[in-house]
Amino acid sequence: MFRLTLNRFEFRVWASFLAAMLVVGGLLIATWHVATDARASVLWVAHSQEVLANLARLGEETLQVEISTQNFRVTGETARLVERDQAIAAREVLLSQIKDLTADNPAQQSRWMALRHVIDERIAISKRIEAARKTQGVEAATLLAATMPLKATRDRLHQLLHDMETEERQWLGVRLESSRQAQQSMRYFGPAAGIMLAALLTSVFVFILRQMHQSEASRRAAAASEQSLSTTLNSIGDGVIATDVEARVTRMNPVAEQLTGWSLSQALGRPIDEVFKIIHHVLVAADGHERPITDSAAPIRDADGRLHGVVLVFRDVSAEHAAERAKQAYSRSLEERVRERTRELEESNERYKTLFRTSPDALTLTSFPEGRYLDVNDGFSRLFGWEREDVIGKTATDIGIWRNPAHRTALLQAMTDQGQCEGFEAEFLSMHGKSITALVSAQILDMGGKPCMLSVTHDITERKTSAEQIEHLAFYDSLTDLPNRRLMLDRLSQALNNSARSHRHGAVLMIDLDNFKSLNDTLGHHVGDQLLIEVAQRLQSCIGVGDSVSRLGGDEFVVILEHLDDGDEGEQAAIHAERISDKLLARLGEPYLLAVPQTAPQASGKLTQVTHHGTSSIGIALFRAEPMTAEDLLKRADTAMYQAKAEGRNTKRFFDLGMQAAVAVRAKLEFDLHRALENNEFLLHYQMQVDATGRIIGAEALIRWQHPEDGLVMPGMFIAVAEETRLIMPMGQWVLESACRQLARWAKHPATASITLAINVSASQFHLPHFVDLVLTAIKTSGARADKLKLELTESLLLNSTDDIIGKMNTLKQVGIQFSLDDFGTGYSSLAYLKRLPLDQLKIDKSFVDDVLTDPSNAVIARTIVNLSRSLDLDVIAEGVETQEQRDFLFDAGCLVYQGYLFSRPLPLTEFESLALRQAERRRGEQGEQDQ
């Protein structure tokens, strides 16, 4: 069995060797840790500084986004949107870099997520303001911006940036200190460690030599000691060279061989200065390679103190020098970045000054709370008139800019309590005394340790005025400036409430102008507007204090009377209301002087004064604490007004419950008319028109209504309602198309091929811009002969837009269509109109024919119409001929075409065609007899 035995000398050698190895290993490990910590600290410092720089740039890009959005909202320039989108893109890059740089910090990552959410929210708000500015204009965008949580999101954004910057600065401080300590340790620990190692090795080496000299052991023990020393030297990480007293190399470890470029066999016995060439702490190897080193030397002595040589310990410090150069390069880079950051801050400050100067709003910087102006921008000068030099050093009180000092007090209180305010509305005075309404947003800033107030004043004077105008338009009629329906209903509700509390009577008067639609259609809406304005003024002049006049719409007005003379049954109230109504009727019945455009070509554009005589109908509804709504009461007055119209117009009527039944009947009639058009319930009857011999030469198509419940309804029962509800236009179009189809069918039969068919055309239908196209389309679609269609027009149609009417008539006459002037003599036509109109026929109205034998005036009118037709080379026809005597009188007067019950009543189609066929056969028979 092997047994390890050590003598005392060997034990001491090994113990010294192991101790030296432990110390050397500890020193190497400590050196490695210090170097690693130093490099890590430098990297972490750069990391934190990059995060802080990105946070600063993120704040600047966010400010640029807000400024570009505000500029676009004010100016509408798309270039501002491009600037904003560029800033948003730059900000997204910064956000991504910040997220990556703080990935190892959970707290910073949490703040980054919140920052991401706030920025997205502000981008969405910016997009909404952009859309409002593009589609609705600057005012709508400004109003929308005022309702958005801009301040709240901006505060959250600034707070998050501040928190992240604070966190990163704390880490930067820690890392800078760590870097400083590590670099300090490297500066002193390396050389110290080398010296300690050299000293230790020297001590070990001396100890070993001393033991060798002291030991009288055999060469074997010395060899063992030598081997142990070699092993130790070979294990040391630094270079070791030993010399004798003559400075010749006696030993070298492998590290020394590597650093010097000499092998031990080559260097043995050579002078140390030949092998170990050093110039200014730089070792020059045998191959010329240079390395910076640290070195130390110690004498080798025996136990008696005799010198045996010198041991040199040195190590390569290239890595430390490279680290030092990197540190210096980093310091230079850091200084450059500081200079760059300083330049950026200066540029940012310049941009702020530019934004401050060029902002369209009025920006002021004042001391707080004194309010002394420190700076103002050009927007302040544009808005208020004072130049910058006029206000610097003065207070708002000095220049008198606050119109209401209480507003200034309230603003200062808000700033004192909260440090900021947003959207504070106040009134100001310009240098020239002009009143300005504006929204003020302000914030307290710390400038050089002194509190200052930065305020932004946005002029909303025009928007305020527009809002007031809009509010006025919401409650007042734009034409007459009377309260409109909305305000009238509110006042009527108040009147009902007052009546319920006081138990006194009131009344609602519904006033409608008679025949106003005819005036509008004939003379034009601009003339009708003149009449409405004059009516409004006359109504206001007739009512007392506490009463009100409103325009309900169109030609309808409402008068509300309160606190009428009272009695137990309301008789005095009714008398009072009737007296006021009579006063209104008389006042509205007075002549109106209206400016009407002249229609003659040579007088185009000129106005002529025309006297208009108009009347009105009034419906009266009394009230006193009745449980009804304002709408119900208004319906009662409306019902009474229609009753006044039905009883002759130019009168008044009080509401009674029987009127509601009549209103219900009219409402049902209107509903049934709509249904009749949908269900094709209308049909045409035909009344023949004959010449002096009794031959059928034409017919008039007359509309009838085949009601599913009431049977055949005559036009007098529904035409007026159709006119009022504008159903006359689809009804007239149906008549036109039906007549054209019938003409096309008649053209295929000899008995009816020569018949001309006349239809009535209403003024509303004829004034349609595309009326000519409708007629031509109906003829083309049906295949009817245009020369067999006759359009009967009324005189009221001709009183307005004469040139347009003549143009349409000429266009239709070019294809052969004929025109007849219906009910001639009952309207207001003049000879000048008749001469210009391309008419074919005049029609003597039935009202003249009825009394032509008993009323000399009607007889004269009938003869005059016949003579006028001859002078104008027009045909003439008389309608309503019911007796042979009337026919003979008309024949003697020169009228040779007739229509009326003497010849035939209006007949259904089959009966009319049978009658025409019989007459044709009879005439063919008579013609045959004559031929024979």
Phi, psi and omega in degrees: 000132181289138181228123180274123178233133179236135173275179186295322180294314180298319180299318180294320179298311181295321179298317179296320181297314181295319179299317179297320180296319179297317180295316180298315179300316179299316180297318179297316180297316180297318180298316180298316180297317180298316180296319179297315179298322181295313179297317180297320181296318179298316180296319182291326177297314178298322179300311181296320180294325177293320177300314181297319179296318180294323178296320179295315179295326177299318178298320181293317180295325177296318177299319180296322177300314181294318181294316180295320179296317180294319179296320177295320180298325182278315188263333183077009183282130180293338178299327178294326177293323178297316177299318181296314182295325176296318179295321179296318180297316178298321180294324179296321178298316180297319179300317180297318180295319180296320180298316181293320184289335181253020185297333182271005182241099183303322182295316179293324177297321177297316178295325179297319179298317177296320178297318177302316181295316182295318180296318177300318179297319180290326176296317178299319178296318180299319180296320179296319178294320178300313180297320179295321180294321182290319187266332187237352176099176187294324183293315179297320178296320179294318178297318178297319179298325180293334181268349182279152179279055184295315183295316183297315180291325178295318178299317179297319180298311181297321181295318180295317178298318179297316181297317181293321180294319179299315180300314184290325178293323177299314179296322180298318179298316180298316185288325176297317179296318179297318180296316180300315181295319182295317180295323177297318180296318180295324183295325185253330187289323182300301180299322181297318180296321179296316181296316180297320180295316180298318179297318181297312181297321179299318179297318180297315182298317178297319180299317182294316181297321179297318179295324181294316181290325181285332185282138177257021184289174183288166177302333178297316178294321179296320179297320178297320179294320178298317180296320180296319179295318179299318179299317180297313181299321181292337182273345183284139181281344178264163177281138180229128176231132178246143179233166173267189185291344178266009178065034174255146186291129176246333181214152172209138174268168183303326180296319179295320176301315182295316185287324183272339183082006178253137172276162181298322181293326179285327188272339184303129177083352181276154178297145183298324182288346175277322180275318185254080181270119182228129179232113179051054177064023176240122180273128178257114183285173182297327180274007179089356181289135184252140179221135172286140182221163164245140183218160175211157182224150180214145179286152176253117183234155177269188184294338180267001178089008179283141182280127179248347180160198181224142173248130178251132176240127181214159179214154180285123178247028178301319181296318180295320178295320178298320178296321179294318178296321178297322179296316179295320178296319179296321179298317178296319179297320179296318178297320179296320179293324177296316178298319179296318180295321178298317179297319179297319179296321178295319178295320178298319178296322179292320177297319178300317179298320179296315178297320179299316184289319191265359179300136180293338178275166178277116179250133179226147174237118184232155173289149182236132006263007185298327179080026180274130185293126175259328179196149174221156180259181181293329178299326176296317181294320179295321185282315188255343176098338180280138173280163183301319182293338183284339189243340182302128180090349178259167177255167178299328178292324181298320183265352176068043185277336181275120177288323179240103182303335180297329178295319179295318179299317180295321179295314180297324178295318178296321180291323179293319184283319190244343181081359179194165173206160182215132176069036179278117182274131181210164179247138183233170174236132176283175180300332182264008176088006179285135179281133182230129174255131186214162173255128183249129171238132186217159179209143178277131178239153175258114181238104180065033179082003179245135180287133177227160181241120174262121182236144176242121182248116182253123183288120176239022182301312182294319179295322179295316179297318179297320179298319178294322177294320178297318179297321179295317180294333180290337184240354183229146179289130185290335182275310187259349184063020173274158173305140180270187184302319182299310181291324180298317179296323177296316179293323179293322176297319177296320179297320177296318179295318178297320179296321180295326180282321185267348183056036175248152183283152168222177181211149173245127179249116175265120186244127178233133181282129181287137174058026179293325180299321179297318177299316180298316183290327186270317185257347177105156184293329180294327175288320177299323179296322177301317181296317181298320179295317179295320178299316180301317180295320180292321179297317181296329181284349186257352185254162183262179178294136180096343176263164184218152176242138179224154172258119183282330183144150180059235180252026181252132178234155180232132174245128178253122180249129178241159175056050177287160174305132190248160175202175184298320182255004179082014182295317181296322178297318178297318179297317179298314180295322179294320180298317178293322179297318178299321179297318179294317179300317180295318183292319180286342179276353178290151184299149177246138177257111186244146177268115185243133178296140175283146186258347181296141182304321182286346181246022183301130178091347180274153181251148175229144181278124181240133176274124181247133177253118182230157177231176180214161177240138186236131172251134185242132175231117178277155176211150173196098176062023176288142178281077181215163178269167178297323178296318179297317180295322179295323177296323178297314179296322179295320178297316179295324179295318178293329175295321177297321178293319181294335182262025171114351179069177183051042181208183181230155176213141174273148179288137166224165188296336180294334180293331182297326178296319179295321178296320179297321179296316180294319178298319179295321179298317179297318178298316181295326178296318176301315181294323180297320177295322181289324185263005178057053182269358181270153176214168181247136167252154187236126176249125187290153171240127188237160176267190185295338180270355182090004180284136178288117178247349181190181179207156173249127178276122182242131185282142174227158182240118178269087184288135183295339181247319186265358180078210184284121182251130181282156185296332179299342181273343186223347183296319181299318178294322178297322177296315183293325185265004179067012175286349181297333182287308175295328178294315178296324178295322177295318178299314180302310183293321179294319180296319179295318178297321180293320177301319179296321178290319180296328182298342181275352183238129183302327184292334184240359187295331183268000184285132172266133183250124180257139175229153179272138178240124180284160179299318180299320181291317183292328182281358176299135182302328183255026182299316181301317180296324179296317180294312182297323178294318179297319179293315182295317182294319183278335184082015181286157174280124184295329183286353178261002180256130179237128179257123180264121182250152177263157182296327182297335179295333191270359186274357182219144177053050184301318181299319179295319180296315181297320179299316180294318181297316180297321179298317181286326179293334179297334177265000174110356182292140181258158179231136177236137178268107187281152175054039183297138180100349181263348185252215187238023182290151178245165179298328179299320177296313184300323181293331183272335187281137179278063182276159173248337189206146169251143182242118179286126186291150181300331181296330176280321183294324184304317186249022184295336181268344185243339182247112182300326180297316179295324178296318178296318181298317181298314179298320181297319180296319179296316180294322178297320178299316180298315182296330179265004180059045179244150171287161178223142179223143178250132178253158179079024178281115186242347180230158179294327180296319177298318180297318182293319178300314181295322178298315179297328180284348179108004177272124188243003179232136188223159177210131180164178184292341176302329184257319178183143170283167174299129187244150169300163187303313184296320179292319179297316180295324177296317179297317179296322180293318180296317180296321179296319179293319180296318181292326176295323178294317179296323180293323179294320179295320179295322180295326179288000000 
